[in-house]
């Protein structure tokens, strides 16, 4: 397996919790759905915080790298914010910020020289993974605001 | 070998054009208003599982066969069948399959255009709906007016004619690249809307919760029928589209992609429609009653209904249009390649013929509702009976028998290219035994 295949395999395995936490509420419903969506947010917060740290590992001599370091810290702080908002039970806000931050991080990463030098397969993998994660959060948003789902009713 | 030099029609540009065109052909009104209800009332997830099994064992094998015949010959279904039969040292009478497919296509187009015309009409009705008429009264008013039905039937037929007459590359190829992404976008929009506002969990349960206690012999028959009819098989459309498919495109994965997209659209349609139906406590239904009565009733009651309603009927019209062009194409391809008429005139002649037949269908809703063309069936039901219940299953069964038992093995392997030997052997088994027997069963069950 080449390095891109290894990265994409681990990447998709890492996506599985997102898929499970967003789909299970639709299948089983009930009080536990709230917990599952909170888990999804917690997991997402950890991932986005970790992704923010990526910027520190990028090549130092590339364009805008000093600025990239600050942006990276910004994404890590957003991860902390999501965690805090989830703790404060502001679930919908946390979900929307998660969608925004994951997609923004992809745009940020795409703009770097490091990303542009990666092979086409890796670039495609990153795009698909970001879309899948955003869709999983969108599915949770749907569950959260749907008037027939449990969180709204209780 | 055939002596006569037949006129060429051109080819699709890129491998996705065939996939989009074939998916457009397969995705029609039946997917949207038929599959979800059948799934929901026949055991939900259990039905979906049986349906997927039937797609693999019946639908995909026949689709592969149609593509092989079409692409190998590069001609319309009639000439493709004739050429392949001659090259397989068997009787050219197999061209009957092509004739039966083209006849079925034109007959279906004649009444499909009337129904699709109603969908076009409903774009405007849904946008300007009022409380004066209930949705069932509204539907009654629409179908009781021959002038109204004929007007929209003419508009729809004109659209179909314009697309097909523009040619394979500039007409059908270009339009499916616009229509199919638009269909996908609208469908996803409707599903997201339903996920946010409709009784989505109830719809998920209705469509996917497996209930094996509801599974009977009827369920298997219904799933087999859905798998066969849903993929536009037996009418020559896939064979005609296959004729324009690039030689380097792999037949087997492409067929699976088309079948998967067709199934995905049918499931998404269910997830777009039923959450709304359940949210307004309407009874799940199928066919025109579901979309023209129940859905309109829901749109009349819901917030932003005058926006969501037209969106839904645009979606239906696109699905109908992408199918209707595939119904017209085989006949047009035959007339123009034989040199009888130019492509434009061939499209005009067949569209006109189908339009005239469609008048009978339009009138069968009102002034001719008591007139029976065949015993116990009015004009529309008779057309449906001849095309959908006799010609299509017959065509599908004969294609399976021809490829399974009569077509030379080397012709098949040359066209299929390299395929995993296990998949190839499975396909051979399905096309020789399972597909003909299953389609025969569908045929008998439809007739009885």
Short mmCIF file of C-alpha atoms in Angstrom, two decimals, chain B residues 3-273:
data_model
loop_
_atom_site.label_atom_id
_atom_site.label_comp_id
_atom_site.label_asym_id
_atom_site.label_seq_id
_atom_site.Cartn_x
_atom_site.Cartn_y
_atom_site.Cartn_z
CA UNK B 3 -24.50 -5.80 -47.28
CA UNK B 4 -26.20 -2.48 -46.74
CA UNK B 5 -24.19 0.48 -45.46
CA UNK B 6 -26.12 2.06 -42.60
CA UNK B 7 -25.86 5.68 -41.63
CA UNK B 8 -23.90 6.41 -38.45
CA UNK B 9 -25.42 8.35 -35.54
CA UNK B 10 -22.27 9.49 -33.75
CA UNK B 11 -21.17 8.61 -30.24
CA UNK B 12 -21.37 9.85 -26.68
CA UNK B 13 -18.54 12.06 -25.53
CA UNK B 14 -17.02 10.66 -22.33
CA UNK B 15 -18.11 7.65 -20.33
CA UNK B 16 -20.48 9.60 -18.08
CA UNK B 17 -22.76 10.56 -20.94
CA UNK B 18 -23.89 6.98 -21.45
CA UNK B 19 -24.35 6.52 -17.70
CA UNK B 20 -26.40 9.71 -17.44
CA UNK B 21 -28.44 8.92 -20.55
CA UNK B 22 -29.17 5.34 -19.46
CA UNK B 23 -29.96 6.47 -15.92
CA UNK B 24 -32.22 9.17 -17.36
CA UNK B 25 -33.96 6.53 -19.38
CA UNK B 26 -34.37 4.27 -16.37
CA UNK B 27 -35.40 6.97 -13.91
CA UNK B 28 -38.95 7.86 -14.77
CA UNK B 29 -42.28 8.46 -13.13
CA UNK B 30 -42.41 4.81 -12.05
CA UNK B 31 -39.33 5.22 -9.84
CA UNK B 32 -40.74 8.27 -8.18
CA UNK B 33 -44.34 7.32 -7.67
CA UNK B 34 -44.14 3.52 -7.82
CA UNK B 35 -41.09 2.13 -6.07
CA UNK B 36 -41.41 3.84 -2.67
CA UNK B 37 -45.02 2.78 -2.23
CA UNK B 38 -44.32 -0.79 -3.34
CA UNK B 39 -41.40 -0.95 -0.92
CA UNK B 40 -43.43 0.50 1.93
CA UNK B 41 -46.40 -1.83 1.53
CA UNK B 42 -44.46 -5.00 0.76
CA UNK B 43 -42.25 -5.34 3.80
CA UNK B 44 -40.05 -2.23 3.64
CA UNK B 45 -36.40 -3.25 3.98
CA UNK B 46 -37.33 -6.85 3.17
CA UNK B 47 -38.74 -5.71 -0.17
CA UNK B 48 -35.69 -3.54 -0.83
CA UNK B 49 -33.42 -6.56 -0.24
CA UNK B 50 -35.45 -8.75 -2.59
CA UNK B 51 -35.53 -5.94 -5.15
CA UNK B 52 -31.75 -5.55 -5.03
CA UNK B 53 -31.39 -9.30 -5.50
CA UNK B 54 -33.69 -9.12 -8.54
CA UNK B 55 -31.72 -6.19 -9.95
CA UNK B 56 -28.53 -8.27 -9.74
CA UNK B 57 -30.10 -11.47 -11.09
CA UNK B 58 -32.50 -10.09 -13.72
CA UNK B 59 -32.10 -6.37 -14.38
CA UNK B 60 -28.34 -6.01 -14.69
CA UNK B 61 -27.83 -9.22 -16.75
CA UNK B 62 -30.43 -8.09 -19.33
CA UNK B 63 -29.00 -4.57 -19.35
CA UNK B 64 -25.51 -5.96 -20.02
CA UNK B 65 -26.98 -8.04 -22.87
CA UNK B 66 -28.71 -5.04 -24.45
CA UNK B 67 -25.55 -2.93 -24.26
CA UNK B 68 -23.44 -5.73 -25.75
CA UNK B 69 -25.78 -6.12 -28.73
CA UNK B 70 -26.17 -2.36 -29.25
CA UNK B 71 -22.51 -1.40 -28.95
CA UNK B 72 -21.25 -4.29 -31.02
CA UNK B 73 -23.44 -3.37 -33.96
CA UNK B 74 -23.49 0.41 -33.47
CA UNK B 75 -27.01 0.49 -34.95
CA UNK B 76 -30.63 0.84 -33.96
CA UNK B 77 -32.13 -2.13 -32.06
CA UNK B 78 -33.70 -3.66 -35.20
CA UNK B 79 -30.48 -3.69 -37.20
CA UNK B 80 -28.37 -4.50 -34.14
CA UNK B 81 -30.42 -7.64 -33.46
CA UNK B 82 -30.39 -8.60 -37.13
CA UNK B 83 -26.64 -8.12 -37.49
CA UNK B 84 -25.82 -9.96 -34.26
CA UNK B 85 -28.13 -12.82 -35.21
CA UNK B 86 -26.49 -13.15 -38.64
CA UNK B 87 -23.00 -13.01 -37.12
CA UNK B 88 -24.06 -15.74 -34.71
CA UNK B 89 -25.19 -17.90 -37.65
CA UNK B 90 -28.80 -17.83 -36.61
CA UNK B 91 -32.01 -16.53 -38.15
CA UNK B 92 -32.35 -12.78 -38.84
CA UNK B 93 -35.90 -13.10 -37.52
CA UNK B 94 -34.43 -12.11 -34.15
CA UNK B 95 -34.85 -8.55 -35.43
CA UNK B 96 -38.44 -9.00 -34.23
CA UNK B 97 -37.09 -8.14 -30.77
CA UNK B 98 -36.01 -4.74 -32.11
CA UNK B 99 -39.37 -4.19 -33.77
CA UNK B 100 -41.25 -5.14 -30.63
CA UNK B 101 -39.07 -2.79 -28.56
CA UNK B 102 -39.56 0.15 -30.90
CA UNK B 103 -43.33 -0.46 -31.06
CA UNK B 104 -43.50 -0.65 -27.28
CA UNK B 105 -41.45 2.55 -27.00
CA UNK B 106 -43.75 4.51 -29.31
CA UNK B 107 -46.91 3.22 -27.60
CA UNK B 108 -45.52 4.09 -24.17
CA UNK B 109 -44.38 7.50 -25.40
CA UNK B 110 -47.92 8.23 -26.60
CA UNK B 111 -49.48 7.97 -23.14
CA UNK B 112 -46.35 8.90 -21.18
CA UNK B 113 -46.42 12.27 -22.90
CA UNK B 114 -49.99 12.91 -21.70
CA UNK B 115 -49.12 12.03 -18.09
CA UNK B 116 -45.87 14.02 -18.25
CA UNK B 117 -47.89 16.91 -19.71
CA UNK B 118 -50.00 16.84 -16.54
CA UNK B 119 -46.74 17.11 -14.54
CA UNK B 120 -45.80 20.21 -16.55
CA UNK B 121 -49.26 21.66 -15.95
CA UNK B 122 -48.90 21.00 -12.21
CA UNK B 123 -45.75 23.13 -12.02
CA UNK B 124 -48.04 26.11 -12.53
CA UNK B 125 -50.96 24.72 -10.54
CA UNK B 126 -48.74 24.14 -7.50
CA UNK B 127 -47.24 27.62 -7.81
CA UNK B 128 -50.61 29.30 -7.81
CA UNK B 129 -52.77 26.92 -5.81
CA UNK B 130 -55.77 28.33 -4.01
CA UNK B 131 -58.16 27.05 -1.38
CA UNK B 132 -61.14 27.21 -3.73
CA UNK B 133 -60.65 23.65 -5.02
CA UNK B 134 -59.47 20.63 -3.04
CA UNK B 135 -56.55 18.74 -4.58
CA UNK B 136 -58.81 15.93 -5.82
CA UNK B 137 -61.21 18.45 -7.36
CA UNK B 138 -58.21 20.17 -8.93
CA UNK B 139 -57.01 16.88 -10.43
CA UNK B 140 -60.54 16.18 -11.67
CA UNK B 141 -60.68 19.61 -13.32
CA UNK B 142 -57.33 18.99 -15.05
CA UNK B 143 -58.18 15.59 -16.52
CA UNK B 144 -61.75 16.48 -17.47
CA UNK B 145 -60.57 19.17 -19.88
CA UNK B 146 -59.51 17.60 -23.22
CA UNK B 147 -58.14 20.95 -24.45
CA UNK B 148 -55.93 21.33 -21.40
CA UNK B 149 -54.57 17.77 -21.60
CA UNK B 150 -53.90 18.09 -25.33
CA UNK B 151 -52.12 21.41 -24.88
CA UNK B 152 -49.67 20.06 -22.30
CA UNK B 153 -49.33 16.76 -24.18
CA UNK B 154 -48.30 18.79 -27.25
CA UNK B 155 -45.80 20.87 -25.28
CA UNK B 156 -44.17 17.80 -23.79
CA UNK B 157 -44.03 15.98 -27.12
CA UNK B 158 -42.53 19.08 -28.74
CA UNK B 159 -39.77 19.17 -26.10
CA UNK B 160 -39.03 15.49 -26.68
CA UNK B 161 -38.96 15.99 -30.45
CA UNK B 162 -36.63 18.99 -30.23
CA UNK B 163 -34.10 17.15 -28.08
CA UNK B 164 -34.05 13.95 -30.13
CA UNK B 165 -34.02 15.71 -33.51
CA UNK B 166 -30.91 17.67 -32.48
CA UNK B 167 -28.91 14.43 -32.59
CA UNK B 168 -27.08 12.09 -30.27
CA UNK B 169 -24.22 14.41 -29.34
CA UNK B 170 -25.85 17.83 -29.54
CA UNK B 171 -29.35 16.83 -28.50
CA UNK B 172 -29.62 13.84 -26.16
CA UNK B 173 -26.00 13.92 -24.95
CA UNK B 174 -26.08 17.61 -24.18
CA UNK B 175 -29.51 17.53 -22.53
CA UNK B 176 -28.82 14.60 -20.22
CA UNK B 177 -25.74 16.42 -18.97
CA UNK B 178 -28.03 19.27 -17.94
CA UNK B 179 -31.17 17.36 -16.95
CA UNK B 180 -29.66 14.62 -14.83
CA UNK B 181 -27.52 16.83 -12.53
CA UNK B 182 -30.56 19.10 -12.22
CA UNK B 183 -32.70 16.10 -11.26
CA UNK B 184 -30.08 15.04 -8.70
CA UNK B 185 -29.88 18.53 -7.24
CA UNK B 186 -33.66 18.94 -6.96
CA UNK B 187 -34.04 15.50 -5.44
CA UNK B 188 -31.37 16.18 -2.81
CA UNK B 189 -32.98 19.53 -2.07
CA UNK B 190 -36.36 17.81 -1.58
CA UNK B 191 -34.81 15.13 0.66
CA UNK B 192 -33.06 17.78 2.80
CA UNK B 193 -36.30 19.73 3.03
CA UNK B 194 -38.15 16.55 4.08
CA UNK B 195 -35.38 15.69 6.55
CA UNK B 196 -35.71 19.08 8.21
CA UNK B 197 -39.49 19.43 8.12
CA UNK B 198 -41.22 16.13 7.36
CA UNK B 199 -42.01 13.03 9.38
CA UNK B 200 -38.69 11.58 8.28
CA UNK B 201 -38.42 8.83 10.88
CA UNK B 202 -41.86 7.51 9.98
CA UNK B 203 -40.87 7.52 6.31
CA UNK B 204 -37.62 5.69 7.10
CA UNK B 205 -39.60 3.06 8.98
CA UNK B 206 -42.16 2.78 6.16
CA UNK B 207 -39.50 2.36 3.49
CA UNK B 208 -36.71 0.46 5.18
CA UNK B 209 -37.80 -1.27 8.41
CA UNK B 210 -37.73 -4.94 7.35
CA UNK B 211 -40.98 -6.78 7.92
CA UNK B 212 -40.54 -10.33 6.68
CA UNK B 213 -44.06 -11.26 7.75
CA UNK B 214 -45.31 -9.20 4.79
CA UNK B 215 -43.18 -11.13 2.31
CA UNK B 216 -45.23 -13.47 0.14
CA UNK B 217 -44.95 -14.87 -3.39
CA UNK B 218 -46.64 -11.62 -4.50
CA UNK B 219 -43.73 -9.65 -3.01
CA UNK B 220 -41.20 -11.56 -5.09
CA UNK B 221 -43.29 -11.04 -8.22
CA UNK B 222 -43.68 -7.35 -7.47
CA UNK B 223 -39.92 -6.94 -6.85
CA UNK B 224 -39.10 -8.84 -10.05
CA UNK B 225 -41.48 -6.64 -12.04
CA UNK B 226 -40.05 -3.48 -10.50
CA UNK B 227 -36.47 -4.61 -11.21
CA UNK B 228 -37.33 -5.34 -14.83
CA UNK B 229 -39.53 -2.34 -15.67
CA UNK B 230 -37.49 0.16 -13.70
CA UNK B 231 -34.40 -0.23 -15.90
CA UNK B 232 -36.14 0.49 -19.24
CA UNK B 233 -35.41 -2.99 -20.50
CA UNK B 234 -37.01 -4.73 -23.46
CA UNK B 235 -37.89 -1.52 -25.30
CA UNK B 236 -34.63 -1.02 -27.16
CA UNK B 237 -33.68 2.20 -25.38
CA UNK B 238 -30.63 0.79 -23.64
CA UNK B 239 -29.66 -1.06 -26.82
CA UNK B 240 -29.92 2.17 -28.84
CA UNK B 241 -27.96 4.14 -26.24
CA UNK B 242 -25.41 1.30 -26.07
CA UNK B 243 -24.77 1.78 -29.79
CA UNK B 244 -23.28 5.22 -29.04
CA UNK B 245 -21.18 4.01 -26.11
CA UNK B 246 -17.38 4.36 -26.50
CA UNK B 247 -15.62 1.06 -27.20
CA UNK B 248 -13.22 1.46 -24.30
CA UNK B 249 -15.99 1.81 -21.72
CA UNK B 250 -16.44 -1.29 -19.56
CA UNK B 251 -19.91 -2.79 -19.96
CA UNK B 252 -20.31 -4.61 -16.64
CA UNK B 253 -19.28 -1.84 -14.19
CA UNK B 254 -21.25 0.68 -16.27
CA UNK B 255 -24.41 -1.44 -16.03
CA UNK B 256 -23.98 -1.74 -12.27
CA UNK B 257 -23.51 2.04 -12.01
CA UNK B 258 -26.71 2.70 -13.96
CA UNK B 259 -28.69 0.18 -11.90
CA UNK B 260 -27.30 1.64 -8.65
CA UNK B 261 -28.14 5.22 -9.63
CA UNK B 262 -31.63 4.15 -10.68
CA UNK B 263 -32.20 2.46 -7.32
CA UNK B 264 -30.70 5.40 -5.43
CA UNK B 265 -33.05 7.84 -7.16
CA UNK B 266 -36.05 5.61 -6.36
CA UNK B 267 -35.06 5.48 -2.68
CA UNK B 268 -34.35 9.21 -2.47
CA UNK B 269 -37.74 9.86 -4.10
CA UNK B 270 -39.34 7.89 -1.28
CA UNK B 271 -37.38 9.94 1.28
CA UNK B 272 -38.53 13.14 -0.42
CA UNK B 273 -42.22 12.23 -0.72
#
